[in-house]
Coordinates of C-alpha atoms in Angstrom, one line a residue:
Chain A
M1 CA 43.3 110.2 -23.4
L2 CA 41.7 113.8 -24.9
I3 CA 40.3 112.2 -27.7
A4 CA 39.0 109.7 -25.6
V5 CA 37.4 112.5 -23.5
I6 CA 35.5 114.1 -26.1
L7 CA 34.4 111.3 -27.7
A8 CA 32.9 109.9 -24.6
L9 CA 31.6 113.6 -23.9
A10 CA 30.2 114.0 -27.5
V11 CA 28.7 110.7 -27.9
G12 CA 27.2 110.4 -24.4
T13 CA 25.4 113.8 -25.2
Y14 CA 24.5 112.9 -28.3
G15 CA 23.0 110.3 -26.7
F16 CA 21.0 111.9 -24.6
R17 CA 19.6 113.9 -26.9
V18 CA 18.9 111.8 -29.7
T19 CA 17.1 109.3 -27.0
G20 CA 14.7 111.8 -25.8
V21 CA 13.4 112.5 -29.4
L22 CA 13.6 108.9 -30.4
L23 CA 11.9 107.7 -27.2
R24 CA 9.2 110.0 -27.6
D25 CA 7.9 107.7 -31.0
R26 CA 8.0 104.6 -29.4
L27 CA 5.9 105.2 -26.4
E28 CA 2.3 105.2 -26.2
L29 CA 2.0 107.5 -23.8
P30 CA -1.3 108.3 -22.0
E31 CA -2.4 111.9 -22.7
W32 CA -1.7 113.2 -18.9
S33 CA 1.5 111.9 -19.1
R34 CA 2.1 113.7 -22.7
Q35 CA 0.7 116.6 -21.0
L36 CA 3.6 117.0 -18.5
L37 CA 6.1 116.7 -20.6
P38 CA 6.2 120.4 -22.1
V39 CA 5.3 121.1 -18.6
G40 CA 8.6 119.9 -17.5
A41 CA 10.6 121.2 -19.8
A42 CA 9.4 124.1 -18.4
A43 CA 10.4 123.6 -15.0
L44 CA 14.2 122.5 -15.9
L45 CA 14.3 125.7 -18.5
A46 CA 13.1 127.7 -15.2
A47 CA 15.6 126.2 -12.9
L48 CA 18.2 126.3 -15.8
A49 CA 17.6 130.1 -15.6
A50 CA 17.2 130.7 -11.7
T51 CA 20.4 128.7 -11.2
A52 CA 22.4 130.3 -14.0
A53 CA 21.2 133.9 -13.1
L54 CA 21.7 133.3 -8.9
T55 CA 24.7 130.5 -8.5
E56 CA 28.4 130.3 -10.2
A57 CA 30.1 127.2 -8.7
G58 CA 27.8 126.1 -6.6
G59 CA 27.8 129.8 -4.2
F60 CA 26.3 133.1 -4.9
A61 CA 27.2 134.5 -8.3
G62 CA 27.3 138.1 -6.7
Y63 CA 24.9 140.8 -7.3
A64 CA 25.6 142.2 -10.8
R65 CA 24.7 139.4 -12.4
P66 CA 21.1 138.9 -10.9
A67 CA 20.6 142.4 -10.8
G68 CA 21.1 142.5 -15.0
V69 CA 18.8 139.7 -15.3
L70 CA 16.1 141.2 -13.0
V71 CA 16.0 144.3 -15.3
G72 CA 15.7 142.0 -18.1
L73 CA 12.5 140.2 -16.6
A74 CA 10.9 143.3 -15.7
L75 CA 11.3 144.3 -19.6
A76 CA 9.9 140.9 -20.4
W77 CA 7.1 141.2 -18.2
R78 CA 6.4 144.8 -20.0
R79 CA 6.5 142.7 -23.6
A80 CA 9.8 144.7 -24.8
P81 CA 11.1 143.1 -27.2
F82 CA 13.5 140.2 -26.8
V83 CA 16.6 141.8 -28.1
L84 CA 16.0 144.9 -25.8
V85 CA 15.2 142.0 -23.1
V86 CA 19.0 140.5 -23.5
V87 CA 20.8 143.7 -24.1
A88 CA 19.7 145.5 -21.1
A89 CA 20.0 142.7 -19.1
A90 CA 23.7 142.5 -20.1
G91 CA 24.4 146.1 -20.2
T92 CA 22.7 146.4 -16.6
T93 CA 25.4 143.7 -15.4
A94 CA 28.5 144.8 -17.4
L95 CA 27.0 149.0 -15.7
L96 CA 27.5 147.7 -12.4
R97 CA 30.6 145.7 -12.3
L98 CA 32.3 149.3 -14.4
L99 CA 31.1 150.5 -11.2
G100 CA 32.8 148.1 -9.0
V101 CA 29.8 145.7 -8.0
A102 CA 30.9 142.3 -7.8
Chain B
M1 CA -1.3 133.6 -25.3
R2 CA 1.6 131.3 -25.4
T3 CA 4.1 133.8 -27.0
A4 CA 4.2 137.2 -26.1
Y5 CA 6.5 137.2 -29.0
R6 CA 3.9 137.2 -31.8
T7 CA 6.5 137.5 -34.2
G8 CA 7.1 135.7 -37.6
D9 CA 9.9 134.2 -38.7
R10 CA 11.9 137.2 -39.0
G11 CA 11.0 138.2 -35.6
V12 CA 12.4 134.7 -34.6
L13 CA 15.5 135.1 -36.4
R14 CA 16.2 138.7 -35.0
D15 CA 15.8 137.1 -31.5
V16 CA 17.9 134.3 -32.5
A17 CA 20.4 136.7 -33.4
A18 CA 20.2 138.4 -30.5
I19 CA 21.6 135.3 -28.3
G20 CA 23.6 134.4 -31.3
A21 CA 26.1 137.5 -30.9
A22 CA 26.1 136.3 -26.9
M23 CA 26.8 133.1 -28.3
V24 CA 29.9 134.2 -30.3
A25 CA 31.5 135.9 -27.7
V26 CA 30.8 132.9 -25.2
G27 CA 32.6 130.5 -28.0
A28 CA 35.4 132.9 -28.5
S29 CA 35.9 132.8 -24.5
F30 CA 36.0 129.1 -24.6
G31 CA 38.1 128.8 -27.5
A32 CA 40.5 130.8 -25.7
V33 CA 40.2 129.3 -22.3
A34 CA 40.7 126.1 -23.3
V35 CA 44.2 126.9 -25.7
A36 CA 45.4 128.7 -22.1
A37 CA 44.6 125.6 -20.3
G38 CA 47.2 123.9 -22.7
L39 CA 44.9 122.4 -24.6
P40 CA 45.4 122.0 -28.6
A41 CA 43.6 123.9 -31.0
W42 CA 41.8 121.0 -32.5
A43 CA 40.3 120.1 -29.2
A44 CA 38.5 122.5 -28.7
L45 CA 37.1 122.9 -32.4
A46 CA 35.8 119.1 -32.0
M47 CA 34.5 119.8 -28.5
S48 CA 32.7 122.8 -29.8
V49 CA 31.6 120.9 -33.1
F50 CA 30.5 117.4 -31.6
L51 CA 30.4 117.9 -28.0
Y52 CA 28.3 121.3 -28.7
A53 CA 27.4 122.3 -25.1
G54 CA 28.6 125.0 -23.4
G55 CA 28.6 124.3 -19.6
A56 CA 30.2 120.7 -20.2
Q57 CA 33.0 122.1 -23.1
F58 CA 34.1 124.4 -19.8
M59 CA 34.0 122.1 -17.5
A60 CA 35.5 119.6 -19.4
V61 CA 38.4 122.0 -19.9
G62 CA 39.1 122.8 -16.3
L63 CA 39.0 118.9 -15.1
V64 CA 41.3 117.3 -18.2
A65 CA 43.3 120.4 -17.6
A66 CA 43.3 119.7 -13.5
G67 CA 44.2 115.9 -14.7
S68 CA 40.9 114.3 -14.1
P69 CA 39.7 113.1 -17.2
L70 CA 37.4 110.9 -15.7
A71 CA 35.5 113.4 -13.9
A72 CA 35.5 115.5 -16.8
V73 CA 33.4 112.7 -18.5
L74 CA 31.3 112.1 -15.6
A75 CA 30.5 115.9 -14.8
G76 CA 29.9 116.6 -18.5
L77 CA 27.5 113.9 -18.7
L78 CA 25.4 114.5 -15.5
L79 CA 25.3 117.8 -16.5
N80 CA 23.6 117.2 -20.2
A81 CA 21.3 114.7 -19.1
R82 CA 18.8 117.3 -19.1
H83 CA 18.5 117.1 -22.7
L84 CA 17.2 113.6 -22.4
P85 CA 13.9 115.5 -21.2
F86 CA 14.1 118.2 -23.9
G87 CA 14.1 115.7 -26.6
L88 CA 10.7 114.1 -25.4
A89 CA 9.3 117.5 -24.7
L90 CA 10.5 118.6 -28.3
G91 CA 9.7 115.0 -30.3
G92 CA 8.4 115.1 -33.7
T93 CA 8.6 119.3 -33.4
L94 CA 12.2 118.3 -35.2
G95 CA 10.4 117.0 -38.3
Q96 CA 9.1 113.9 -39.3
R97 CA 11.9 111.9 -40.9
R98 CA 14.7 110.4 -39.4
W99 CA 17.3 112.6 -40.7
Q100 CA 16.1 115.4 -39.3
R101 CA 15.4 113.9 -36.2
L102 CA 18.9 112.2 -35.8
L103 CA 20.0 115.8 -36.9
G104 CA 18.1 118.1 -35.1
S105 CA 18.7 116.2 -31.9
H106 CA 22.7 117.1 -32.4
L107 CA 21.5 121.4 -32.2
M108 CA 18.8 120.5 -29.0
T109 CA 20.4 123.2 -26.7
D110 CA 18.9 125.0 -23.9
E111 CA 18.4 128.3 -26.3
A112 CA 16.8 126.3 -28.8
T113 CA 14.7 124.3 -26.8
A114 CA 13.5 127.3 -25.2
F115 CA 12.9 129.0 -28.6
A116 CA 10.6 126.2 -29.8
L117 CA 8.7 125.5 -26.8
A118 CA 7.7 129.5 -26.5
R119 CA 5.7 128.9 -29.7
P120 CA 2.3 126.7 -30.4
A121 CA 2.9 123.3 -32.1
G122 CA 3.3 123.0 -35.7
P123 CA 5.1 124.2 -38.5
G124 CA 5.9 127.3 -36.7
R125 CA 7.6 125.7 -33.7
R126 CA 9.6 123.6 -35.8
R127 CA 10.9 126.5 -38.0
A128 CA 11.7 128.4 -35.1
F129 CA 13.4 125.2 -33.3
W130 CA 15.7 124.7 -36.7
L131 CA 16.5 128.7 -37.4
A132 CA 17.8 128.8 -33.6
G133 CA 19.8 125.5 -33.8
T134 CA 21.4 126.4 -36.7
L135 CA 22.0 129.6 -36.2
L136 CA 23.5 129.3 -32.7
F137 CA 25.2 126.4 -33.8
L138 CA 27.2 128.6 -36.0
A139 CA 27.5 131.4 -33.8
W140 CA 28.9 128.6 -31.0
N141 CA 31.3 127.5 -33.6
A142 CA 32.3 130.3 -35.3
G143 CA 33.2 131.8 -31.7
T144 CA 35.5 129.1 -30.5
L145 CA 37.5 129.9 -33.9
L146 CA 37.9 133.2 -33.0
G147 CA 38.9 132.5 -29.2
V148 CA 41.9 129.7 -30.2
L149 CA 42.7 131.9 -33.6
A150 CA 42.8 135.3 -30.8
G151 CA 44.0 133.4 -27.4
G152 CA 44.7 135.8 -25.1
A153 CA 43.1 138.8 -26.8
V154 CA 39.9 137.6 -26.0
G155 CA 38.5 139.9 -23.4
D156 CA 36.6 138.2 -20.6
P157 CA 32.7 138.3 -21.2
G158 CA 31.8 138.9 -17.7
A159 CA 32.9 142.3 -18.4
L160 CA 30.3 142.6 -21.2
G161 CA 27.5 141.1 -18.6
L162 CA 27.0 138.3 -21.1
D163 CA 26.1 136.0 -18.0
A164 CA 23.4 137.9 -17.3
A165 CA 21.9 137.9 -21.2
F166 CA 21.0 133.9 -21.1
P167 CA 19.4 133.4 -18.0
A168 CA 17.4 136.9 -19.4
G169 CA 16.9 135.3 -22.3
L170 CA 15.5 132.1 -21.0
A171 CA 13.3 133.5 -18.9
A172 CA 11.9 136.0 -21.4
L173 CA 11.3 132.8 -23.7
L174 CA 9.7 131.0 -20.9
L175 CA 7.4 134.0 -19.4
P176 CA 4.7 133.2 -22.0
S177 CA 3.9 129.8 -21.2
L178 CA 4.1 130.8 -17.2
R179 CA 0.4 132.3 -17.5
D180 CA -0.7 128.8 -17.0
R181 CA -1.4 128.6 -13.3
D182 CA -0.3 124.9 -13.3
T183 CA 2.9 125.2 -15.5
R184 CA 3.2 128.9 -13.3
R185 CA 3.4 126.6 -10.2
V186 CA 5.5 124.3 -11.6
A187 CA 7.8 126.0 -13.1
L188 CA 8.5 128.1 -9.9
A189 CA 9.0 125.1 -7.2
G190 CA 11.5 123.5 -9.7
A191 CA 13.4 127.1 -9.9
G192 CA 13.5 127.1 -6.1
L193 CA 14.4 123.7 -5.6
A194 CA 17.0 124.1 -7.9
V195 CA 18.1 127.1 -6.5
L196 CA 18.4 125.3 -3.1
A197 CA 19.6 122.2 -4.3
T198 CA 23.0 124.0 -6.2
P199 CA 25.3 124.1 -3.0
L200 CA 24.5 120.8 -2.1
L201 CA 24.8 118.5 -5.2
P202 CA 27.3 118.4 -8.0
A203 CA 26.4 120.4 -11.2
G204 CA 23.8 119.2 -12.9
M205 CA 21.7 117.3 -10.2
P206 CA 20.1 120.6 -9.2
V207 CA 18.5 121.4 -12.4
L208 CA 16.8 117.6 -12.7
L209 CA 15.6 117.9 -9.4
A210 CA 13.4 120.4 -10.9
L211 CA 11.6 117.7 -12.7
A212 CA 10.1 116.9 -9.6
A213 CA 8.3 119.7 -9.3
V214 CA 5.6 118.4 -12.1
V215 CA 4.1 116.7 -9.0
V216 CA 3.0 120.2 -7.6
P217 CA -0.7 120.4 -9.1
A218 CA -1.4 116.7 -8.6
L219 CA -0.7 117.3 -5.0
R220 CA -2.7 120.9 -5.1
G221 CA -5.3 119.4 -6.6
R222 CA -5.9 116.5 -4.1
R223 CA -6.1 119.3 -1.4
A224 CA -8.3 121.5 -3.3
A225 CA -10.2 118.5 -3.7
G226 CA -10.2 117.1 -0.2
A227 CA -11.1 120.7 1.0
D228 CA -14.2 120.4 -1.2
S229 CA -15.0 117.5 0.9
V230 CA -14.6 114.9 -2.1
P231 CA -13.9 111.4 -0.7
D232 CA -10.4 110.4 -1.6
G233 CA -9.6 108.8 -4.9
T234 CA -12.7 110.4 -7.0
A235 CA -9.7 112.9 -7.9
P236 CA -7.5 111.1 -10.3
A237 CA -3.6 111.8 -10.5
G238 CA -3.2 115.1 -13.1
S239 CA -6.9 116.5 -12.7
G240 CA -5.8 119.1 -11.1
K241 CA -5.8 121.2 -14.0
K242 CA -9.1 121.4 -14.6
D243 CA -11.6 121.1 -10.9
G244 CA -8.4 122.7 -8.7
V245 CA -10.3 125.2 -6.6
A246 CA -9.5 128.7 -8.4
P247 CA -7.4 130.8 -6.0
S248 CA -8.7 134.1 -5.9
G249 CA -7.2 136.9 -7.9
A250 CA -4.7 138.1 -5.4
D251 CA -3.4 134.5 -5.3
D252 CA -3.0 134.8 -8.2
A253 CA -1.2 137.7 -8.5
G254 CA 1.0 137.0 -5.7
Q255 CA 2.1 133.6 -8.0
V256 CA 3.2 135.9 -11.0
V257 CA 5.2 138.6 -8.8
R258 CA 7.0 135.4 -7.4
A259 CA 7.4 134.5 -11.0
G260 CA 9.8 137.3 -11.3
E261 CA 11.4 136.6 -7.8
A262 CA 12.0 133.1 -8.8
S263 CA 13.6 132.7 -12.3
C264 CA 16.2 135.7 -11.2

């Protein structure tokens, strides 16, 4: 049973991944829709970042996480190095939790 | 102008390493959680190698442990459906050869996609994808192995704030492309839609819903065209990019500020 679950998830997920890549070759996409693909990907990534920053299991993730992400984003905005963005975001959230902020 | 991180391959390597370090820790937490939930070690390792999708893996462990294997499959696949549009957007980025596309597809994650799309199309983007894809795959699997071996000795990644590291990293990679007005509007609308829909829809759906936001520039373009009393129908869909009436500088600045708020 466990093998079947892992297999189904692995095959299905790879199917999604490879279908998009191979479909791009096959489809004769008009120019306007080709321009839309990176925009759509940006919308997906923005949605992932926003939901990951704000929500947990369908509810609010608490204040510590979005506060950390906000600090990271402010640094990214000021063109700080990427490593600093990531470390500062995690550090802020960790510090807030250490201080008892959920 | 598309990349704030105007660094060479070595810079990409350093940036990927930062996310990779966080991935080792979260991978270790996955391995430990899976074993603690009663899964055999081989199952945790097999998931990280063959499924290679963090969110779906945690979800599957929870649902399998709760005795709902079918729900684990359905929920995991729903969560991973976003990879199809990612693949469409990446397309030939993975390489010209067939094996490159077949192998590269398996390495496609949110982070590898973000690292690739943050660079201009071309060889640099391909190298960024493969660098991020390979390194993060190794990091995730090394982490899982550590977690399986160390079990309960693995700390809580939440205490390290790692749950903030991933969205911050994604947002930072996305930020440069948000300088384009249409992309910014779509991304903000998509992020807003997804957050609002999260309490209402099963996991995975809210993010897919964000795709609906690609119509936003077309709507704006049509409205702008209407305001200029251009007869309806002369502005084809998708023309908003060029002929949309430019908003005032203040409006633009407002959009930028909202960009910051929305992605947090």
